[in-house]
Short mmCIF file of C-alpha atoms in Angstrom, two decimals:
data_model
loop_
_atom_site.label_atom_id
_atom_site.label_comp_id
_atom_site.label_asym_id
_atom_site.label_seq_id
_atom_site.Cartn_x
_atom_site.Cartn_y
_atom_site.Cartn_z
CA MET A 1 -8.91 16.56 9.63
CA ARG A 2 -6.17 18.54 11.62
CA ALA A 3 -2.73 19.61 10.51
CA LEU A 4 0.39 19.68 12.76
CA PRO A 5 3.55 21.66 12.16
CA VAL A 6 6.52 19.29 11.51
CA GLY A 7 9.81 21.58 11.84
CA ASP A 8 9.97 24.91 9.96
CA ASP A 9 8.57 23.93 6.68
CA ALA A 10 6.56 20.85 6.76
CA LEU A 11 2.98 19.80 7.58
CA LEU A 12 1.40 16.47 8.78
CA VAL A 13 -2.42 16.19 7.89
CA GLU A 14 -4.35 13.50 9.97
CA VAL A 15 -7.54 12.24 8.64
CA ALA A 16 -9.99 9.57 10.06
CA SER A 17 -9.54 6.69 7.40
CA GLY A 18 -7.20 5.10 5.03
CA GLU A 19 -9.55 6.17 2.32
CA GLU A 20 -9.48 9.75 3.15
CA ALA A 21 -5.64 9.67 3.36
CA GLN A 22 -5.64 8.35 -0.20
CA ALA A 23 -8.09 10.93 -1.41
CA LEU A 24 -6.06 13.75 0.26
CA HIS A 25 -2.80 12.41 -1.38
CA ALA A 26 -4.59 12.19 -4.79
CA GLU A 27 -5.85 16.01 -4.39
CA LEU A 28 -2.37 17.19 -3.16
CA LEU A 29 -0.83 15.84 -6.35
CA ARG A 30 -3.33 17.15 -8.58
CA ARG A 31 -2.58 20.69 -6.92
CA ARG A 32 1.15 20.30 -7.25
CA ALA A 33 0.71 19.10 -10.84
CA GLU A 34 -1.55 22.29 -11.50
CA GLY A 35 0.92 24.61 -10.04
CA SER A 36 -1.22 25.87 -7.11
CA LEU A 37 0.73 23.97 -4.41
CA ALA A 38 4.50 24.30 -4.29
CA VAL A 39 6.15 21.52 -2.12
CA ARG A 40 8.93 19.28 -2.39
CA GLU A 41 7.58 16.02 -1.19
CA ILE A 42 4.02 14.63 -0.45
CA VAL A 43 4.43 11.42 1.60
CA PRO A 44 0.99 9.38 2.29
CA ALA A 45 0.79 6.94 5.20
CA ALA A 46 -1.89 4.92 6.92
CA ARG A 47 -4.06 7.99 8.07
CA THR A 48 -1.63 10.91 7.47
CA VAL A 49 -0.04 12.95 4.72
CA LEU A 50 3.24 14.69 5.22
CA LEU A 51 3.85 17.89 2.88
CA ASP A 52 7.59 18.65 3.35
CA GLY A 53 9.25 21.76 1.78
CA LEU A 54 6.20 24.13 2.19
CA ALA A 55 7.02 27.93 1.90
CA ASP A 56 4.04 28.90 4.34
CA PRO A 57 2.93 25.92 6.30
CA ALA A 58 0.50 27.76 8.69
CA ARG A 59 -1.41 29.02 5.47
CA TRP A 60 -1.86 25.66 4.11
CA ALA A 61 -2.71 24.21 7.55
CA ALA A 62 -5.70 26.62 7.64
CA GLU A 63 -6.74 26.07 4.12
CA LEU A 64 -6.67 22.38 4.27
CA THR A 65 -8.62 21.73 7.51
CA THR A 66 -11.51 23.87 6.12
CA ALA A 67 -11.50 22.54 2.71
CA ALA A 68 -13.67 19.57 1.28
CA VAL A 69 -11.36 16.97 -0.22
CA PRO A 70 -12.93 15.15 -3.27
CA PRO A 71 -13.08 11.39 -3.47
CA ALA A 72 -10.09 9.78 -4.94
CA PRO A 73 -10.32 9.61 -8.60
CA PRO A 74 -10.87 6.37 -10.54
CA ARG A 75 -7.66 4.50 -10.92
CA THR A 76 -5.75 5.00 -14.10
CA GLY A 77 -2.66 4.33 -15.35
CA ALA A 78 -0.76 0.75 -16.19
CA VAL A 79 -1.24 -2.13 -13.83
CA ILE A 80 1.78 -4.02 -12.39
CA GLU A 81 1.46 -7.71 -12.53
CA LEU A 82 3.24 -9.78 -9.91
CA PRO A 83 3.67 -13.46 -10.72
CA VAL A 84 2.77 -15.31 -7.28
CA ARG A 85 2.92 -18.85 -6.42
CA TYR A 86 0.08 -19.34 -3.43
CA ASP A 87 2.06 -21.58 -1.38
CA GLY A 88 2.61 -19.82 1.97
CA PRO A 89 2.82 -21.48 5.15
CA ASP A 90 -0.14 -19.52 6.42
CA LEU A 91 -2.51 -20.10 3.53
CA ALA A 92 -4.69 -22.66 5.60
CA ASP A 93 -5.05 -20.19 8.41
CA VAL A 94 -6.11 -17.33 6.16
CA ALA A 95 -8.75 -19.78 4.56
CA ALA A 96 -10.12 -20.96 7.85
CA HIS A 97 -10.45 -17.31 9.17
CA TRP A 98 -12.05 -16.38 5.68
CA GLY A 99 -14.29 -19.48 6.02
CA VAL A 100 -13.35 -20.68 2.69
CA SER A 101 -11.14 -23.18 0.81
CA VAL A 102 -7.22 -22.67 0.23
CA GLU A 103 -7.97 -22.57 -3.42
CA GLU A 104 -10.55 -19.91 -2.92
CA VAL A 105 -8.10 -17.69 -1.11
CA ALA A 106 -5.99 -17.59 -4.01
CA ARG A 107 -8.86 -17.06 -6.48
CA ILE A 108 -10.10 -14.09 -4.33
CA HIS A 109 -6.83 -12.57 -3.95
CA ALA A 110 -5.82 -12.86 -7.66
CA ASP A 111 -8.95 -11.47 -8.71
CA THR A 112 -8.57 -8.49 -6.99
CA GLU A 113 -7.07 -5.07 -8.12
CA PHE A 114 -5.08 -3.46 -5.48
CA ARG A 115 -3.66 -0.09 -4.97
CA VAL A 116 -0.47 1.02 -3.25
CA ALA A 117 -1.81 3.11 -0.29
CA PHE A 118 1.46 3.91 1.02
CA CYS A 119 5.11 2.70 1.42
CA GLY A 120 7.03 2.10 4.72
CA PHE A 121 8.42 -0.46 6.98
CA ALA A 122 11.42 -1.43 4.53
CA PRO A 123 12.53 0.14 1.38
CA GLY A 124 10.25 -1.25 -1.46
CA PHE A 125 7.63 -2.39 1.07
CA ALA A 126 4.26 -1.26 -0.21
CA TYR A 127 1.02 -1.39 1.81
CA LEU A 128 -1.86 -2.47 -0.80
CA THR A 129 -5.29 -1.89 -0.26
CA GLY A 130 -8.24 -3.51 -2.35
CA LEU A 131 -9.70 -6.49 -0.51
CA PRO A 132 -12.96 -5.85 1.24
CA PRO A 133 -13.40 -5.40 4.97
CA ARG A 134 -14.59 -8.95 5.55
CA TYR A 135 -10.95 -10.40 4.47
CA ASP A 136 -9.26 -8.36 6.97
CA VAL A 137 -6.92 -10.82 8.96
CA PRO A 138 -5.15 -10.45 12.32
CA ARG A 139 -1.28 -10.55 12.53
CA ARG A 140 0.28 -13.72 13.87
CA ALA A 141 0.35 -13.88 17.54
CA THR A 142 4.21 -14.68 17.37
CA PRO A 143 5.99 -13.00 14.54
CA ARG A 144 8.82 -14.76 12.67
CA THR A 145 12.30 -13.94 13.23
CA ALA A 146 12.90 -14.06 9.33
CA VAL A 147 10.36 -13.85 6.63
CA PRO A 148 11.81 -14.83 3.05
CA ALA A 149 12.30 -12.19 0.46
CA GLY A 150 9.46 -12.25 -2.11
CA SER A 151 6.78 -13.41 0.53
CA VAL A 152 3.23 -12.32 -0.33
CA ALA A 153 1.52 -11.60 3.12
CA LEU A 154 -1.77 -10.10 4.65
CA ALA A 155 -2.02 -8.15 7.75
CA GLY A 156 -5.34 -6.24 8.57
CA PRO A 157 -6.65 -4.75 5.55
CA TYR A 158 -3.26 -4.83 3.55
CA THR A 159 -1.51 -6.80 1.53
CA GLY A 160 2.24 -6.62 1.22
CA VAL A 161 5.34 -8.18 -0.36
CA TYR A 162 8.65 -8.58 1.62
CA PRO A 163 11.40 -6.99 -0.44
CA ARG A 164 14.05 -8.66 1.44
CA SER A 165 14.34 -11.22 4.38
CA SER A 166 13.46 -9.65 7.60
CA PRO A 167 11.13 -10.25 10.78
CA GLY A 168 7.47 -10.04 10.40
CA GLY A 169 4.23 -10.93 11.92
CA TRP A 170 2.21 -10.85 8.68
CA GLN A 171 0.08 -13.93 7.41
CA LEU A 172 2.11 -15.54 4.47
CA ILE A 173 0.12 -16.67 1.64
CA GLY A 174 2.25 -17.05 -1.17
CA SER A 175 5.64 -15.98 -2.83
CA THR A 176 7.09 -14.07 -5.92
CA ARG A 177 10.47 -13.55 -7.66
CA ALA A 178 9.42 -9.95 -8.53
CA VAL A 179 12.30 -7.48 -7.49
CA LEU A 180 10.46 -5.02 -5.39
CA TRP A 181 13.57 -2.84 -4.60
CA ASP A 182 16.51 -2.24 -6.82
CA HIS A 183 18.75 0.67 -6.20
CA THR A 184 20.00 0.71 -9.83
CA ARG A 185 16.43 1.38 -10.83
CA VAL A 186 14.59 4.25 -11.48
CA PRO A 187 12.62 4.71 -9.33
CA ALA A 188 14.30 2.16 -7.00
CA ALA A 189 10.82 0.83 -5.81
CA LEU A 190 8.64 -1.06 -8.17
CA LEU A 191 5.60 -0.05 -6.30
CA THR A 192 4.82 3.58 -5.24
CA PRO A 193 1.78 5.09 -3.94
CA GLY A 194 -1.27 5.15 -6.19
CA THR A 195 0.13 2.15 -8.22
CA ARG A 196 -2.44 -0.41 -9.43
CA VAL A 197 -1.34 -3.95 -9.00
CA ARG A 198 -2.72 -7.40 -9.49
CA PHE A 199 -1.29 -10.89 -8.56
CA LEU A 200 -1.11 -13.45 -11.36
CA PRO A 201 -1.20 -17.08 -10.13
CA ALA A 202 1.86 -19.12 -11.46
CA ASP A 203 -0.94 -21.55 -12.78
CA ARG A 204 -2.20 -18.89 -15.13
CA GLY A 205 1.27 -19.32 -17.20
CA GLU A 206 3.53 -17.26 -15.41
CA THR A 207 6.60 -18.08 -13.07
CA ALA A 208 6.64 -16.95 -9.75
#
């Protein structure tokens, strides 16, 4: 772990893996909740956590890089269910990469509980983890110039849902009508770091 200063009152903490970043994020949230950490924002990413609004970044850099971070606690809180229709144009390619049938891709994905590791790329876009490493998939060799809003997609170890139409190189396995970003909603993003997520196939009685 190393900590890098960002401006006068922020710190970027780098760790070795996504799991460590999630554990560090959870620990920092715990410290802020108990009052031992005064910070304006805590923003996780793939292998970093940004602390913005620290009164003494140098002290926290020294403390965080020498302290042991406990594992992320068990997942708690309500599960957000996203109705999905597994009808993506890359579903067959993902099935071939996994060595299973198209139907099995949908079953494996829908039977997994995901967690939002971090957000980025576009407002409302969440990077979800939960699938075992053997189901990692590469990005498309040629990105699409426009991916439809609501597309459920895979890339590397992540699942994501495109909140709006945009270019993208992820493998599209399905679609949902869920609104991922609504500026009139509080919070505007449906999925925020730490949120538990499950995908509910349309054939289980939901409308995607």
